[in-house]
Coordinates of C-alpha atoms in Angstrom, one line a residue:
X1 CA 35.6 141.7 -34.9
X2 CA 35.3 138.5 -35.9
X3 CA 37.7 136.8 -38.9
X4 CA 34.8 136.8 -41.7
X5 CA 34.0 140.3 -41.0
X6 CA 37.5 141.6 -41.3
X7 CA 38.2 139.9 -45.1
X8 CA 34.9 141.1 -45.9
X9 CA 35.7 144.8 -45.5
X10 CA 39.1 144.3 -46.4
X11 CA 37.7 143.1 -49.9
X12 CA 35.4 145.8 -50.1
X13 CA 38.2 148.1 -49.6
X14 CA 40.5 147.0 -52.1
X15 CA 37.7 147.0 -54.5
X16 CA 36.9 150.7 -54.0
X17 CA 41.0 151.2 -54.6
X18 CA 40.9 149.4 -57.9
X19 CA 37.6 151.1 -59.2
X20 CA 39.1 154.7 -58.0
X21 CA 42.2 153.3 -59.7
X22 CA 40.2 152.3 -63.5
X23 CA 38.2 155.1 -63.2
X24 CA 41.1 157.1 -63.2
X25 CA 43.0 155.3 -65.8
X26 CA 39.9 155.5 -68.2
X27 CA 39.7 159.3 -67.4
X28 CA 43.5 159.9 -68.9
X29 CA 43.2 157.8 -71.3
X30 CA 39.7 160.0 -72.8
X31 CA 40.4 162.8 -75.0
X32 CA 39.9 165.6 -72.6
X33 CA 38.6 168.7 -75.1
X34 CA 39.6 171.3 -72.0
X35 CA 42.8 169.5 -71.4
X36 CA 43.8 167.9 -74.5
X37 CA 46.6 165.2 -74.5
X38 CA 50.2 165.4 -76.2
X39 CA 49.4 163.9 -79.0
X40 CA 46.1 165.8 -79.8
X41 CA 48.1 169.3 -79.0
X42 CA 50.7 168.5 -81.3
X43 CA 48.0 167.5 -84.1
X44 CA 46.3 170.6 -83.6
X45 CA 49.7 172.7 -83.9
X46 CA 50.4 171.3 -87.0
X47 CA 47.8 171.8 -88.5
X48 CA 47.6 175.3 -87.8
X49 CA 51.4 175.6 -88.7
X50 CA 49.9 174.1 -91.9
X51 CA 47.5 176.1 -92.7
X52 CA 49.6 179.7 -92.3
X53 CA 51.5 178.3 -95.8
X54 CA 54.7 178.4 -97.5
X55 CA 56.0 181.7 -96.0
X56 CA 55.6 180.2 -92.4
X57 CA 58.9 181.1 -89.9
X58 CA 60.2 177.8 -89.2
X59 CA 61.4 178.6 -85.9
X60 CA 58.2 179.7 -84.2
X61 CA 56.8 176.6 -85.8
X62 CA 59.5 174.5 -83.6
X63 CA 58.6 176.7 -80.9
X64 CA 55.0 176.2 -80.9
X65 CA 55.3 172.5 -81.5
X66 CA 57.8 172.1 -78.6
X67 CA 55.7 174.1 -76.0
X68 CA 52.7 171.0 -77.1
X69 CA 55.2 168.4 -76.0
X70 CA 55.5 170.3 -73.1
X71 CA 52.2 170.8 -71.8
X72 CA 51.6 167.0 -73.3
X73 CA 54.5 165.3 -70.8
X74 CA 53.2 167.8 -67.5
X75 CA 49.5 165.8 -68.3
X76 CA 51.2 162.4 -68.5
X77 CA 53.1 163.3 -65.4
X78 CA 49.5 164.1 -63.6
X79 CA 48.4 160.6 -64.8
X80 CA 51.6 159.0 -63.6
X81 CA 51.5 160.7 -59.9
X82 CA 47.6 159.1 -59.5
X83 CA 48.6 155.8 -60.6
X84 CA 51.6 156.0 -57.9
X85 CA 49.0 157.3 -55.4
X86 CA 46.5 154.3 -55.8
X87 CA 49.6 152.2 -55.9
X88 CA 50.6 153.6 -52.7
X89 CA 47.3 152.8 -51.6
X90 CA 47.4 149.4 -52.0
X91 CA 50.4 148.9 -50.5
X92 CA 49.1 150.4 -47.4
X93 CA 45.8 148.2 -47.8
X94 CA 48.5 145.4 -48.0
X95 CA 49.4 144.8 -43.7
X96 CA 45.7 145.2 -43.2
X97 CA 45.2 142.3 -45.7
X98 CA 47.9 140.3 -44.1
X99 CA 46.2 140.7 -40.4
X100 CA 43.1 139.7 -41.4
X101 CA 44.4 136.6 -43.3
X102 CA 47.0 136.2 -40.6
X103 CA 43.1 136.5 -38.0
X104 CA 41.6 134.1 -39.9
X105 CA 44.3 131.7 -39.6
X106 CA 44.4 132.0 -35.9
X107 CA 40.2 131.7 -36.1
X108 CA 41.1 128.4 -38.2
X109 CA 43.5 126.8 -35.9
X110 CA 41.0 127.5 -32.8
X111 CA 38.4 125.3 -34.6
X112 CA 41.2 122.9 -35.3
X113 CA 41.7 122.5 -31.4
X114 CA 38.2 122.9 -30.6
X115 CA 37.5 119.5 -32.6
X116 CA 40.4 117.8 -31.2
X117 CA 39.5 118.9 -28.0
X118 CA 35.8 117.8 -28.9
X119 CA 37.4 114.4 -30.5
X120 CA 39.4 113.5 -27.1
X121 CA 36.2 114.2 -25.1
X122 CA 34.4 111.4 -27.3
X123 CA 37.2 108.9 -26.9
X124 CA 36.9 109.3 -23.1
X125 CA 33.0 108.7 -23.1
X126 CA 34.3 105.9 -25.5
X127 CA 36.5 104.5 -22.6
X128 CA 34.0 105.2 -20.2
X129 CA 31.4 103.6 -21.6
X130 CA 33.7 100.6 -22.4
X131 CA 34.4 100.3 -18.7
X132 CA 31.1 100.4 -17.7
X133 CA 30.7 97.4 -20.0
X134 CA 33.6 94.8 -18.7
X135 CA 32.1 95.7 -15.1
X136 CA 28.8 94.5 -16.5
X137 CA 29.9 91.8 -17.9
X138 CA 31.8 91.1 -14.7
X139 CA 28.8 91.2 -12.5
X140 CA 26.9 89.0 -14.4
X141 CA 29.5 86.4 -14.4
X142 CA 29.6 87.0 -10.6
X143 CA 26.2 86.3 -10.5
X144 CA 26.2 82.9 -12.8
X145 CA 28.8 82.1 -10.4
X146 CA 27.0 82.6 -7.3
X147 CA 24.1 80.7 -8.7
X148 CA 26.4 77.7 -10.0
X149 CA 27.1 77.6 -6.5
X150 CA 23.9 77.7 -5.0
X151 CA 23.0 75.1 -7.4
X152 CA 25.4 72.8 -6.0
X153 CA 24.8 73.2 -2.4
X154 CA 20.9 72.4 -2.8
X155 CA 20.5 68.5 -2.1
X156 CA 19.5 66.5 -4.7
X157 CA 16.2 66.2 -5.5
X158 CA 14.2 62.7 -4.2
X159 CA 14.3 60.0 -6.7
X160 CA 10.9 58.8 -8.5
X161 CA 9.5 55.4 -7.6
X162 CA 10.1 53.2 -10.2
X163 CA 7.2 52.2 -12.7
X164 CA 6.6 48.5 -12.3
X165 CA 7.5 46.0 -15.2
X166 CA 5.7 45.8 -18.4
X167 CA 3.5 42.5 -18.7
X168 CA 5.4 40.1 -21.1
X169 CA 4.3 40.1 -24.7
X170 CA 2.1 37.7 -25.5
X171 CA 3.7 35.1 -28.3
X172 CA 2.2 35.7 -31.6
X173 CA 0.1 33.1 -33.4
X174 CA 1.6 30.3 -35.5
X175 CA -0.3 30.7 -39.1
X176 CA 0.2 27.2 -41.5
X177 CA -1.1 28.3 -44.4
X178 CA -1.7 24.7 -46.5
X179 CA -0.8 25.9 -49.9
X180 CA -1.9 23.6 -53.0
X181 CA 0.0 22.6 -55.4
X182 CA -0.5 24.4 -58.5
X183 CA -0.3 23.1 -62.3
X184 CA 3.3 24.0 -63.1
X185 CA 4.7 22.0 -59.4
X186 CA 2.6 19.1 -61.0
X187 CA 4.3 18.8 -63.9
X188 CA 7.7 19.0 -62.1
X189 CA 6.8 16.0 -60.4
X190 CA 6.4 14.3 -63.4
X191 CA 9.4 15.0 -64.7
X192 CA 11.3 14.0 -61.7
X193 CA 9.4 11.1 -61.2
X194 CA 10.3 10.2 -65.0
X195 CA 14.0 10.8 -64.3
X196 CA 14.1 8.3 -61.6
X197 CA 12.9 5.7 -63.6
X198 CA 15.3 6.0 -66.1
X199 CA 17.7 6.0 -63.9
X200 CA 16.5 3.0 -62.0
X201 CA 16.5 1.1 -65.4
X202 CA 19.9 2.6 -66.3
X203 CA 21.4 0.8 -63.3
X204 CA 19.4 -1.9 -64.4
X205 CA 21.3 -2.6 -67.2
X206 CA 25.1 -1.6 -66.2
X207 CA 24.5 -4.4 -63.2
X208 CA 23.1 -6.8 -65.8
X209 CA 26.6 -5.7 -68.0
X210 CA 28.9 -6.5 -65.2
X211 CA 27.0 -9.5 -64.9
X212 CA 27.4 -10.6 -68.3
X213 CA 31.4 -9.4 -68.6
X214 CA 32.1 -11.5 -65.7
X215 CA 30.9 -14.5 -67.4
X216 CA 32.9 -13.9 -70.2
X217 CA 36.1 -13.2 -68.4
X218 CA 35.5 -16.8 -66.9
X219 CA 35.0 -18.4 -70.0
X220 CA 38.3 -17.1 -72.0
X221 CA 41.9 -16.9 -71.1
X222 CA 42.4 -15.8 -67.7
X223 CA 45.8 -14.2 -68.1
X224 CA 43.9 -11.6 -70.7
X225 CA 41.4 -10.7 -68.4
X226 CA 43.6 -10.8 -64.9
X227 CA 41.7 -9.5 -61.8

């Protein structure tokens, strides 16, 4: 029997003990006409204690009221023995409960190591597959190894023969491009032209001014004008 199956039945079990146990609770607590309760009893002797009037014997009134109470507290004693009967009950339901918990506990921690056992087995296939890897890896760099190797052991490869010179470029053509002059270089010309003569006839006259003041200087006192 399996963990699940056992808490199942033990909680269908308890659940019959409880309903037995209300239903029983509900039944003492009815008014039962066959088997009335204390308190109805002593109502109904009352009343016919009552009803015989003034000239009544007190003491078989007493006496009929105390045999009520009496009959009364023998009921409450029946309810009282099935409650302490279905407690009883439960308490013997109570170890069964206890296994079954203590079964599915036991169920619980065999999962537990079921998945760590299934967890360790996926960290070795981890590893595994980890190794498989780095000696991979290894080969190929093996391999790229061996072929560096190869590489250099060929010979070289023969050399091309080497393309003859290029023909010299040719020189390029000297263009002299006569440019006329235009209207604004002619007037510049002028003006130059115009500058010079003034400046021809400005030397002009400072010579003929140093020719002059050197006459004079001859002419007056010569300690004035001392060379």
């Amino acid at each position: 029997m399996s963990a699940t199956e056992a808490v199942a039945r033990l909680k269908e079990s308890l659940d019959a003990i409880l309903k037995k146990a209300l239903s029983r609770s509900q039944d003492s607590e009815e008014p039962d006409p066959v088997n009335p309760t204390a308190d109805s009893r002593r109502a109904r002797v009352c009343c016919d204690v009552c009803s015989k009037g003034p000239g009544n014997d007190l003491r078989e009134s007493e006496t009929a009221i105390r045999s009520a109470d009496g009959r009364g507290s023998a009921a409450g004693g029946l309810s009282t023995a099935a409650a302490a009967a279905a407690a009883a009950a439960a308490a013997a339901a109570a170890p069964a409960a206890a296994a079954a918990a203590a079964a599915a506990a036991a169920a619980a921690a065999a999962a537990a190591a079921a998945a760590a056992a299934a967890a360790a087995a996926a960290a070795a296939a981890a590893a595994a597959a980890a190794a498989a890897a780095a000696a991979a890896a290894a080969a190929a760099a093996a391999a790229a190894a061996a072929a560096a190797a190869a590489a250099a052991a060929a010979p070289p490869p023969p050399a091309a023969a080497a393309a003859p010179p290029a023909p010299p470029a040719p020189a390029p053509a000297i263009l002299i491009d006569y440019v006329r002059p235009s209207r604004q270089v002619q007037e510049l010309e002028g003006i130059i032209a115009e500058k010079d003569a003034l400046l021809k006839k400005s030397f002009e006259l400072i010579s003929s001014w140093e020719a002059k003041f050197a006459a004079y200087k001859k002419t007056h006192d010569p300690l004035l004008f001392k060379s």
